[in-house]
PDB file of C-alpha atoms in Angstrom:
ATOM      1  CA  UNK A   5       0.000   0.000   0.000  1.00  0.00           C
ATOM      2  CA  UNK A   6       0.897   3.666  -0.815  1.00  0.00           C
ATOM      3  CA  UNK A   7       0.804   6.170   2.016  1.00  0.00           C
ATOM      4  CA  UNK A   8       0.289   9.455   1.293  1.00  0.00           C
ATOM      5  CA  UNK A   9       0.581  12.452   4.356  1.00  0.00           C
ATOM      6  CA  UNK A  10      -1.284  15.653   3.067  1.00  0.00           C
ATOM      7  CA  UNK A  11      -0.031  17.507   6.461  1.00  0.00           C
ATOM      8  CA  UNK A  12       3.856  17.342   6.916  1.00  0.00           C
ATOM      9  CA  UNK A  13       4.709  17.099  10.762  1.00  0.00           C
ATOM     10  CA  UNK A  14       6.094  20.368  11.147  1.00  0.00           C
ATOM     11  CA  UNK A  15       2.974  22.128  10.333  1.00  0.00           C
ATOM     12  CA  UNK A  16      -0.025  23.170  11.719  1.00  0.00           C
ATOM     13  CA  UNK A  17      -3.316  21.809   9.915  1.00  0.00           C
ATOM     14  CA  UNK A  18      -4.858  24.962  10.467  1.00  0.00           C
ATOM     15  CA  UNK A  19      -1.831  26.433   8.230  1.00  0.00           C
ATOM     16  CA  UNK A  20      -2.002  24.067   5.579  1.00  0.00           C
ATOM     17  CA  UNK A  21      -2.997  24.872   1.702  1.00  0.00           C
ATOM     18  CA  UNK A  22      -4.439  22.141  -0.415  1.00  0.00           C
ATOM     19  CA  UNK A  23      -2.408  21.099  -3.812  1.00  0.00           C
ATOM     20  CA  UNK A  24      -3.711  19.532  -6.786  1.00  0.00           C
ATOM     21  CA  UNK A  25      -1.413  16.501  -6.353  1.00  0.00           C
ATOM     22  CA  UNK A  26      -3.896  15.940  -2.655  1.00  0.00           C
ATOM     23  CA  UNK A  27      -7.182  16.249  -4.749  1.00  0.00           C
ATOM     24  CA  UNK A  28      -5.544  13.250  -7.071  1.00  0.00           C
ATOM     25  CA  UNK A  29      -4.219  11.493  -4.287  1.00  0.00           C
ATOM     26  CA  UNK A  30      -7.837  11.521  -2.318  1.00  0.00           C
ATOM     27  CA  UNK A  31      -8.921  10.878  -6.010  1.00  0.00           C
ATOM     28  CA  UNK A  32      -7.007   6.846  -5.881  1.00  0.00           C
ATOM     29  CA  UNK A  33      -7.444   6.325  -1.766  1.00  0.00           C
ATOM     30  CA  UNK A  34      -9.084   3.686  -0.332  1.00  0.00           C
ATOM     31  CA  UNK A  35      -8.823   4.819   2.998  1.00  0.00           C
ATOM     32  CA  UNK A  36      -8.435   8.752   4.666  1.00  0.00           C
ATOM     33  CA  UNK A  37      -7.394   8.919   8.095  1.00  0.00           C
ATOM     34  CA  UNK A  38      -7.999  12.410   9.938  1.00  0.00           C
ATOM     35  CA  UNK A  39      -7.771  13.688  13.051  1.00  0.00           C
ATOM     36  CA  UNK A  40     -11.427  15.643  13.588  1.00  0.00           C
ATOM     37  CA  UNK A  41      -9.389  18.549  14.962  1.00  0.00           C
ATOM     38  CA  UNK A  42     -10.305  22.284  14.337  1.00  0.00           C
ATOM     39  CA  UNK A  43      -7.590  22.946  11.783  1.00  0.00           C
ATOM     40  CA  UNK A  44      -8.838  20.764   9.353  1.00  0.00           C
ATOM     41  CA  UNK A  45     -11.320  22.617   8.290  1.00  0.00           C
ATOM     42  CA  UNK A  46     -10.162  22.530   4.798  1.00  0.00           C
ATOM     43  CA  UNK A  47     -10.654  18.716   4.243  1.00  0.00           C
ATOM     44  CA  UNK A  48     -14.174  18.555   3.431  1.00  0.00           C
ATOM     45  CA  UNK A  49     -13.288  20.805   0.583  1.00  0.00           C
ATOM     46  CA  UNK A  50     -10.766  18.676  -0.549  1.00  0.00           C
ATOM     47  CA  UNK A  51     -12.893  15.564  -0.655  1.00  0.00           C
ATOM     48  CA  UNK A  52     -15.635  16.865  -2.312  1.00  0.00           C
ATOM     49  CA  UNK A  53     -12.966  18.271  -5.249  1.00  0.00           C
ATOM     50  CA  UNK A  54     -11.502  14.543  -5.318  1.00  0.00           C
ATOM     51  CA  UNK A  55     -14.687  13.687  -5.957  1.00  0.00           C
ATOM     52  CA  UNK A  56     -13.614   9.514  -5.083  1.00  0.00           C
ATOM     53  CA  UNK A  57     -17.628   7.392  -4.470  1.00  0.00           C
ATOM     54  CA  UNK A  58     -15.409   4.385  -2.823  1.00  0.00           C
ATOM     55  CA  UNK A  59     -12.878   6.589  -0.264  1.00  0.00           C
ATOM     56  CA  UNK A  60     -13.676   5.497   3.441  1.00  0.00           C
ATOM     57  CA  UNK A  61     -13.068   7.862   6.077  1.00  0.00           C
ATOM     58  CA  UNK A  62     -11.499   7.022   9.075  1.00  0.00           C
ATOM     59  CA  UNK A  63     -11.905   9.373  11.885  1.00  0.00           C
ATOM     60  CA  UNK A  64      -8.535   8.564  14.701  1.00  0.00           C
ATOM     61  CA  UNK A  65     -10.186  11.538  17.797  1.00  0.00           C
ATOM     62  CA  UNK A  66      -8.637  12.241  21.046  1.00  0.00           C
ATOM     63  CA  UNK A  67      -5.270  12.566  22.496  1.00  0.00           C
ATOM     64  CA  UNK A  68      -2.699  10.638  21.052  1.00  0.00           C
ATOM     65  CA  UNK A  69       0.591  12.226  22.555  1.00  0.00           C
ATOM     66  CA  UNK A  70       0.242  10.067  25.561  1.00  0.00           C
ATOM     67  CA  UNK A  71       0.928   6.685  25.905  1.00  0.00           C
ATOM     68  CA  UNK A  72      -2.629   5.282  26.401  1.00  0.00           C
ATOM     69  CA  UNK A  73      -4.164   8.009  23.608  1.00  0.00           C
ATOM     70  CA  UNK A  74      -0.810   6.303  21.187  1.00  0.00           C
ATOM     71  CA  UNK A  75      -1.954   2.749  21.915  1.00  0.00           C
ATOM     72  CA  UNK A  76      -5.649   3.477  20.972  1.00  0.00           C
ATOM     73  CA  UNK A  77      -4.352   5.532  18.070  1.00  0.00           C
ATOM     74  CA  UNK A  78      -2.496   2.282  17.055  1.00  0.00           C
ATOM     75  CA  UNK A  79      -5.613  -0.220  17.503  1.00  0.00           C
ATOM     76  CA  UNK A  80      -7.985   2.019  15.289  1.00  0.00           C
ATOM     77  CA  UNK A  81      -5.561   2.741  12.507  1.00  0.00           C
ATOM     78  CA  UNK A  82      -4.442  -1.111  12.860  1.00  0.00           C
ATOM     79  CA  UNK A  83      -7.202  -2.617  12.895  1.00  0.00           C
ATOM     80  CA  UNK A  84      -8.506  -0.395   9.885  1.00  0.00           C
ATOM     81  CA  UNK A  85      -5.326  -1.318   7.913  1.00  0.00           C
ATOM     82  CA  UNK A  86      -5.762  -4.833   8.672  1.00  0.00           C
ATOM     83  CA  UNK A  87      -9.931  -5.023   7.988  1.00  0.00           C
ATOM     84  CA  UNK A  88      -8.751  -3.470   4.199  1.00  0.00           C
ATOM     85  CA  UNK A  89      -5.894  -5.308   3.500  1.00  0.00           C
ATOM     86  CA  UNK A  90      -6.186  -8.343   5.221  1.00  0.00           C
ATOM     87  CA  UNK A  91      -4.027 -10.098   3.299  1.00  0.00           C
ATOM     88  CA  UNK A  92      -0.928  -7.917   4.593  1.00  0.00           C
ATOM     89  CA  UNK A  93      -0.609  -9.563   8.111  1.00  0.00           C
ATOM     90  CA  UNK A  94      -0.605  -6.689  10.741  1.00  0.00           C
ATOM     91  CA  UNK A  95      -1.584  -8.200  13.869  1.00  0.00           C
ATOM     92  CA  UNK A  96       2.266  -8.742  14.896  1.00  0.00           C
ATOM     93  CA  UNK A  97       3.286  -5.606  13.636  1.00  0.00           C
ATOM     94  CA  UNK A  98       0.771  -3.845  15.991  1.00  0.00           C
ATOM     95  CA  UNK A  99       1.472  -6.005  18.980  1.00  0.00           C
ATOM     96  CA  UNK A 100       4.801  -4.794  19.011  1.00  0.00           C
ATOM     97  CA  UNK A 101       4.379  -1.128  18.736  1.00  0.00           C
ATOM     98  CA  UNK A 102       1.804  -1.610  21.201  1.00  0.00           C
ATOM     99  CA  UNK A 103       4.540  -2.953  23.203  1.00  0.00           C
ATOM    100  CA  UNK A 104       7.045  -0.111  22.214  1.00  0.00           C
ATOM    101  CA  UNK A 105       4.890   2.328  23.553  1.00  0.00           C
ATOM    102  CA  UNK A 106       4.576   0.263  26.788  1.00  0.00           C
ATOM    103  CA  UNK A 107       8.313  -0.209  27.325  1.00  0.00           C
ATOM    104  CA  UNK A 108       8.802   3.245  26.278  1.00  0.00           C
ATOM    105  CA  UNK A 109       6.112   4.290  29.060  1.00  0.00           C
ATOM    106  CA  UNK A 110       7.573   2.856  31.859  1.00  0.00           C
ATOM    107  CA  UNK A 111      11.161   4.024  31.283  1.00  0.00           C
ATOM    108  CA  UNK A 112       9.842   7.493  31.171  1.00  0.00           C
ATOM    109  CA  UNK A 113       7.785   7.211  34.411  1.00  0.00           C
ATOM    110  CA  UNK A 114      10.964   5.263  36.146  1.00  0.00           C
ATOM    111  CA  UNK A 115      13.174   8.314  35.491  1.00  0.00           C
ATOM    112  CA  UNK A 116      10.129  10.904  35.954  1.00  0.00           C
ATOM    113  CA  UNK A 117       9.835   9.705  39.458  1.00  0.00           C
ATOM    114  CA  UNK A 118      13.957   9.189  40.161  1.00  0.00           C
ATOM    115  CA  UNK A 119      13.738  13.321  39.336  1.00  0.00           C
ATOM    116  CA  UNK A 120      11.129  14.114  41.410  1.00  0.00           C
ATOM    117  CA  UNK A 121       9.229  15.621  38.789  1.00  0.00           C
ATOM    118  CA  UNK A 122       6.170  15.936  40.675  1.00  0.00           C
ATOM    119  CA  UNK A 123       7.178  18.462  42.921  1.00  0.00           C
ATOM    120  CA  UNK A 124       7.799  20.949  39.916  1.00  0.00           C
ATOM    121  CA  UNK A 125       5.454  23.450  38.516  1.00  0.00           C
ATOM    122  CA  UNK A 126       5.000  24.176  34.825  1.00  0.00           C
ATOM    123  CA  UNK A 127       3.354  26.239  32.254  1.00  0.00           C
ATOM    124  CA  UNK A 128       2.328  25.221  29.034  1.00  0.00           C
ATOM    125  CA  UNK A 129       0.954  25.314  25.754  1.00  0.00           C
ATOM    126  CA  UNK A 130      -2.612  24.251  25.999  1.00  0.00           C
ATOM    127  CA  UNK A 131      -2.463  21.061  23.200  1.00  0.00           C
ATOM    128  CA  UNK A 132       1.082  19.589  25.483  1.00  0.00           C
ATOM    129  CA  UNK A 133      -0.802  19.966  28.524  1.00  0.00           C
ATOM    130  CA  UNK A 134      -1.670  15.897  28.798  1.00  0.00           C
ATOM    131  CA  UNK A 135       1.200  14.777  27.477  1.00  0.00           C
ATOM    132  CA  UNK A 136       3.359  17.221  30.494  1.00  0.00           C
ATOM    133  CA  UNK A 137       0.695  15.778  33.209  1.00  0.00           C
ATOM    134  CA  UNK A 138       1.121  12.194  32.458  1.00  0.00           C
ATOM    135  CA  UNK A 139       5.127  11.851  32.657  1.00  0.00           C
ATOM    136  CA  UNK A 140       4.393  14.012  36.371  1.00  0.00           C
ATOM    137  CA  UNK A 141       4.526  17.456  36.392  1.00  0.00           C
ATOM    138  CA  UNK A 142       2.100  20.398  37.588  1.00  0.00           C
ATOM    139  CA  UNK A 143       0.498  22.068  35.147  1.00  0.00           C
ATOM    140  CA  UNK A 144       0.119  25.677  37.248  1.00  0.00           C
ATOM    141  CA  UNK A 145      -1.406  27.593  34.014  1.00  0.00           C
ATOM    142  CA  UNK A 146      -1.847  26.618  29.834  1.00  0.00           C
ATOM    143  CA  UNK A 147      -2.129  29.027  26.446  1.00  0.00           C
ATOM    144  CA  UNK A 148      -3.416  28.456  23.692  1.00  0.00           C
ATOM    145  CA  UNK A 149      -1.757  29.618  20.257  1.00  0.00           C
ATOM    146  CA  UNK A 150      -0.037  32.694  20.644  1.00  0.00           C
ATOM    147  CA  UNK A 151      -2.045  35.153  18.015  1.00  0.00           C
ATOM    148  CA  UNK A 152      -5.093  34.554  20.304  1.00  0.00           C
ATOM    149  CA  UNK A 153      -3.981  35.864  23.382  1.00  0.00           C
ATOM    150  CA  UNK A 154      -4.425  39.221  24.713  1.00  0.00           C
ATOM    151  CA  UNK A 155      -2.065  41.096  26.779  1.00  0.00           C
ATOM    152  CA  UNK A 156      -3.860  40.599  29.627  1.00  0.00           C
ATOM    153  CA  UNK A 157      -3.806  37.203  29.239  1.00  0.00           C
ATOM    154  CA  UNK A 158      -0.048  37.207  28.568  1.00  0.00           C
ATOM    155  CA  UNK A 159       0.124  39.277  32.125  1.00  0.00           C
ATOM    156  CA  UNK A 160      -1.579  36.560  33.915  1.00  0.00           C
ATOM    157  CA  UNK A 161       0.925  33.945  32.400  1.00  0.00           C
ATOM    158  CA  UNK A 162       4.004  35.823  34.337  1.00  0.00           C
ATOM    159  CA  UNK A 163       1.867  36.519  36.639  1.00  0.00           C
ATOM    160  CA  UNK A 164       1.112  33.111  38.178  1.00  0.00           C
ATOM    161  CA  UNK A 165       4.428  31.655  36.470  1.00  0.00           C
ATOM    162  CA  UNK A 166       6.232  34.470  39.422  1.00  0.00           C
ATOM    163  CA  UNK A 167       3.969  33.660  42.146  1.00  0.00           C
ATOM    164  CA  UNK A 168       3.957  29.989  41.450  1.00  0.00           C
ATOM    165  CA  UNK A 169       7.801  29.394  40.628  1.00  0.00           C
ATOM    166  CA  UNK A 170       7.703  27.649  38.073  1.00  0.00           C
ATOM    167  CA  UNK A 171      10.783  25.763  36.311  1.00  0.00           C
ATOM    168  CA  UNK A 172       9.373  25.333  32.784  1.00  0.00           C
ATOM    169  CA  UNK A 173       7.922  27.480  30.246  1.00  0.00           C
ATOM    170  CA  UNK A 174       6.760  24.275  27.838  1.00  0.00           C
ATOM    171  CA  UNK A 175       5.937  25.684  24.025  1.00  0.00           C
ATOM    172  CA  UNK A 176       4.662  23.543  21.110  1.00  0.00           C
ATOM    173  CA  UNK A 177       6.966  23.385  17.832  1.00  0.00           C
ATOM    174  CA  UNK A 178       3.294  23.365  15.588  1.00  0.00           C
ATOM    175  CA  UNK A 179       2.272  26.407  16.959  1.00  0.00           C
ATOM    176  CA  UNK A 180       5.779  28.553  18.379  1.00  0.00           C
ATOM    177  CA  UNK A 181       9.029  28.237  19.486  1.00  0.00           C
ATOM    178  CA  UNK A 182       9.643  31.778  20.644  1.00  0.00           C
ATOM    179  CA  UNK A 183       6.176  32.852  22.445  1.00  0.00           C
ATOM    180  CA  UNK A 184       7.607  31.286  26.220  1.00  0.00           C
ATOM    181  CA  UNK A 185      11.285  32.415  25.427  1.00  0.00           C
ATOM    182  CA  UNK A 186      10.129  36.219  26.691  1.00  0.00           C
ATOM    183  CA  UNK A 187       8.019  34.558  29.844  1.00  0.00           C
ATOM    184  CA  UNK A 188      10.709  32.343  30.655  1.00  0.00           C
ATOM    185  CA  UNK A 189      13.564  35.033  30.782  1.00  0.00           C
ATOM    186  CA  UNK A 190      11.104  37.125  32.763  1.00  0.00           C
ATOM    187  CA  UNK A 191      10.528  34.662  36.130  1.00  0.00           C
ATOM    188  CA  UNK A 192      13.871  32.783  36.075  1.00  0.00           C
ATOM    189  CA  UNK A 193      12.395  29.622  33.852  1.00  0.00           C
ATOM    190  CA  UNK A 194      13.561  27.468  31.198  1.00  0.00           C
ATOM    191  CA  UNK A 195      12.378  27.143  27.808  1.00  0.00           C
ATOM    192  CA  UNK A 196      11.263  24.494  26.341  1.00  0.00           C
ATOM    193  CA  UNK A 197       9.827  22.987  22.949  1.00  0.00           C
ATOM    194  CA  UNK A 198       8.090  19.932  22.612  1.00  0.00           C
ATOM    195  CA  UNK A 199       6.573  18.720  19.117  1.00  0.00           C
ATOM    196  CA  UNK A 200       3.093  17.510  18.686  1.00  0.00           C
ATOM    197  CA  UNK A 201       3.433  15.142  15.897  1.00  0.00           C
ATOM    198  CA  UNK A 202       6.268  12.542  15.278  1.00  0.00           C
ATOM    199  CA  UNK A 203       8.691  12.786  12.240  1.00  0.00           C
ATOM    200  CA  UNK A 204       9.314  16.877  12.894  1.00  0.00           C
ATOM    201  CA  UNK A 205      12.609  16.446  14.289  1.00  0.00           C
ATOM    202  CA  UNK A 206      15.466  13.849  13.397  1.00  0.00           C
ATOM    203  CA  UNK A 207      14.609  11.097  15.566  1.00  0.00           C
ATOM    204  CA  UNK A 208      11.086  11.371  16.315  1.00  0.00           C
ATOM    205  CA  UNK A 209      10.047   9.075  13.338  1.00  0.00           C
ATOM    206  CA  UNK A 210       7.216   7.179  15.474  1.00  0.00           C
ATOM    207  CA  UNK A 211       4.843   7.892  18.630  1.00  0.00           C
ATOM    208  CA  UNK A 212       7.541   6.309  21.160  1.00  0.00           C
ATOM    209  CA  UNK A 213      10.387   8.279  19.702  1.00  0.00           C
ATOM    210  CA  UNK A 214       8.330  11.311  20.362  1.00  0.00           C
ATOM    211  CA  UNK A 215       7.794  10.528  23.539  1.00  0.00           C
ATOM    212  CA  UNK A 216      11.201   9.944  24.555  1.00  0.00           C
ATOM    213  CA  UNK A 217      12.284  13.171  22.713  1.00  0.00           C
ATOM    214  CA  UNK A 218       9.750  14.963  24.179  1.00  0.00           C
ATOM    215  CA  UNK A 219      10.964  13.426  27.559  1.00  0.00           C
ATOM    216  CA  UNK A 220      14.405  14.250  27.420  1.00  0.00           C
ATOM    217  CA  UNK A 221      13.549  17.836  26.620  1.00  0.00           C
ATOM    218  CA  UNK A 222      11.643  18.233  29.898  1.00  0.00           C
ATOM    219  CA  UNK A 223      14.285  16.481  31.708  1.00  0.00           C
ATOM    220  CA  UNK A 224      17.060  18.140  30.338  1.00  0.00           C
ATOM    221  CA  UNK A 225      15.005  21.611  31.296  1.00  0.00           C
ATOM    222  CA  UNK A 226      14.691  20.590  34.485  1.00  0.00           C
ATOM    223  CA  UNK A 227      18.090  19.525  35.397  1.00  0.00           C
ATOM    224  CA  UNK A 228      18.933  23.206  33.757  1.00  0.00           C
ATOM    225  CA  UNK A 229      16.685  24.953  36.046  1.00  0.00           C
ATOM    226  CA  UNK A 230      18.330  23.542  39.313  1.00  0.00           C
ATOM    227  CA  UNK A 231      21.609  23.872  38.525  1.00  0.00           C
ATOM    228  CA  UNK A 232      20.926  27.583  37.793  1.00  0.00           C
ATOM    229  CA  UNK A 233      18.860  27.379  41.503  1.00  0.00           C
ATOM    230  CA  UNK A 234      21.809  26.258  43.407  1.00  0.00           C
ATOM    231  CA  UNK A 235      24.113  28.796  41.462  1.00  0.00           C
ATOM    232  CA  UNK A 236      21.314  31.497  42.643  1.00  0.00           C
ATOM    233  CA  UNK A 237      21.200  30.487  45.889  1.00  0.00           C
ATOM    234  CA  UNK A 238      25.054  29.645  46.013  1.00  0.00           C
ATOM    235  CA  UNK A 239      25.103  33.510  44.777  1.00  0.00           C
ATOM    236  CA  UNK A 240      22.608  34.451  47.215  1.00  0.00           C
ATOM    237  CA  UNK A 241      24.703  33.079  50.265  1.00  0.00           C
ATOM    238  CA  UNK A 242      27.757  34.633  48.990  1.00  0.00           C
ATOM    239  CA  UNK A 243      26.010  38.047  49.129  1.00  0.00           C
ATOM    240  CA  UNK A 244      24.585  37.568  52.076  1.00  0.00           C
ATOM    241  CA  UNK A 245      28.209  36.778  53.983  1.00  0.00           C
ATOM    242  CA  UNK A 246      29.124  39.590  52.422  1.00  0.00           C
ATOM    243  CA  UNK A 247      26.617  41.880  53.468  1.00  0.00           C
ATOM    244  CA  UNK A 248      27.530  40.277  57.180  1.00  0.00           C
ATOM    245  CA  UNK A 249      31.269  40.938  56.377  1.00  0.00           C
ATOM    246  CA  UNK A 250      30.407  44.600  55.402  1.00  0.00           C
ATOM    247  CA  UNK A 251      28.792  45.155  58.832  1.00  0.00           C
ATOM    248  CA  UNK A 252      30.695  43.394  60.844  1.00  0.00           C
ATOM    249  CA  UNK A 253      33.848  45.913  58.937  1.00  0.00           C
ATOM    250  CA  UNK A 254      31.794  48.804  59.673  1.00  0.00           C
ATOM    251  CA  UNK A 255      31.383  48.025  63.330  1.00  0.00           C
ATOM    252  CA  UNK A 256      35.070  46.818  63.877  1.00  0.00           C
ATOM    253  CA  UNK A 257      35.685  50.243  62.061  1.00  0.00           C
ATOM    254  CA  UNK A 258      33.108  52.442  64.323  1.00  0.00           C
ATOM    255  CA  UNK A 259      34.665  50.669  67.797  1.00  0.00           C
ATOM    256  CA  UNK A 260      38.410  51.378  66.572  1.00  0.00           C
ATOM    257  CA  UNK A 261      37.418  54.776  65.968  1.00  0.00           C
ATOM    258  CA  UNK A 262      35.648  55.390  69.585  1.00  0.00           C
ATOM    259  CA  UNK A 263      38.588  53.590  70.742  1.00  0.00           C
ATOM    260  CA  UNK A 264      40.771  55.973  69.424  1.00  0.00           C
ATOM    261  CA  UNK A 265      38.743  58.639  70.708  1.00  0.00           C
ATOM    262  CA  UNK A 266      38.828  57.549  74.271  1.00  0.00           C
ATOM    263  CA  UNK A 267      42.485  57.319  74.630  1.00  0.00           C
ATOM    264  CA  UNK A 268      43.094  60.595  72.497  1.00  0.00           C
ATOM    265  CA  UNK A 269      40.786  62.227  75.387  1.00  0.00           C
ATOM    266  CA  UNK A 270      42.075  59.928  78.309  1.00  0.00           C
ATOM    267  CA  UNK A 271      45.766  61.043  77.702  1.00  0.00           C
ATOM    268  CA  UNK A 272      44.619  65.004  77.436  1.00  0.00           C
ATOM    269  CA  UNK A 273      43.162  64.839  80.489  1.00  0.00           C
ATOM    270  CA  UNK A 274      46.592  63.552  81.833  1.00  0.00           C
TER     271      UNK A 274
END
């Protein structure tokens, strides 16, 4: 079977424009997968121009950047592949990237909880926000795509981010990869980008690659956002013992002077 992706990874469906090689590829499908997501509102348009009586559409909803939405992501698509080509053989195929996502799954969650990542609060881009809460972390606050904020809702954002100390400022590759950069530098957090759809970076080719790219970026984040605590507070002490030194000068400085002032007077008097 030919498989033919109208949307590249790297895009958002809401930014996509049809091309007359889609229309003839819809035109020779047997099958069309889709999402059901908002941003594709353009697809009706581009089945009724393909104009193909014998396509079957396959709708795949929910969640799918998390383990459990990836595994029923995998059954429906499967099990669709396999009822129109049954002669290909998928069952084993699907067991073990069933299984991938498992292993993958439990790695993540081993290491999440080795880090302690439940004790950290986050910010995020609204469409990462299950994805962020399953491997551990608090979701404190969410946006959605940048050009539909206001800037009172971008004030609220640092807001709670300051109040709530958060470590991460999580964006979505899709959408932006510059919108938390300004947030972040503002409270003391790290940036972050995470990508919604596998095959949009160099080793995300698949679901569990995603997730374990995704992952490492959190991780990575986080272990950048301590070390640069301890320097601040490593920083901190050292001002503060030097603030102590200061006074402690000043003092030593004001008693040698009344010192010096008593036994200038003490040996007039004499």
């Amino acid at each position: 079977a030919d498989v033919v992706v109208l949307v590249r990874p790297g895009l958002c469906p809401a930014d996509y424009d049809m091309k007359p090689s889609d229309v003839y590829a819809i035109s020779k499908a047997k099958l069309l997968f889709y999402h059901a997501i908002p941003g594709e509102f353009w697809l009706q348009g581009l089945i009724d121009a393909a104009g193909n009586k014998n396509l079957t559409l396959v709708k795949v909803p929910g969640v799918y950047n998390t383990p459990e939405g990836a595994k029923r992501c995998i059954s429906l698509v499967g099990g669709n592949l396999s009822q129109a080509f049954p002669s290909i053989g998928l069952e084993a195929k699907i067991t073990t990237m069933l299984a991938n996502v498992d292993a993958a799954a439990s790695e993540i969650r081993g290491e999440a909880q080795a880090l302690e990542v439940g004790t950290m609060k986050v910010i995020c881009m609204n469409w990462q926000r299950a994805f962020v809460e399953w491997v551990g972390f608090q979701v404190v606050a969410d946006y959605g795509p940048p050009e539909t904020l206001s800037a009172a809702d971008i004030t609220a954002l640092v807001e709670t981010a300051r109040r709530e100390g958060v470590a991460l400022i999580i964006d979505n590759l899709q959408i932006s990869v510059e919108f938390g950069t300004g947030i972040a530098s503002e409270v003391g957090a790290v940036h972050v980008v995470l990508t919604n759809f596998p095959g949009a970076l160099p080793g995300t080719g698949n679901l569990t690659q995603m997730f374990r790219y995704n992952t490492e970026q959190l991780f990575e984040g986080l272990r950048t956002w301590r070390s640069t605590e301890a320097l601040r507070a490593e920083m901190e002490s050292l001002k503060n013992q030097l603030t102590i030194f200061q006074a402690a000068t000043s003092v030593a400085v004001i008693t040698a002077v009344v010192e010096a002032v008593w036994l200038y007077m003490g040996r007039k008097r004499q």
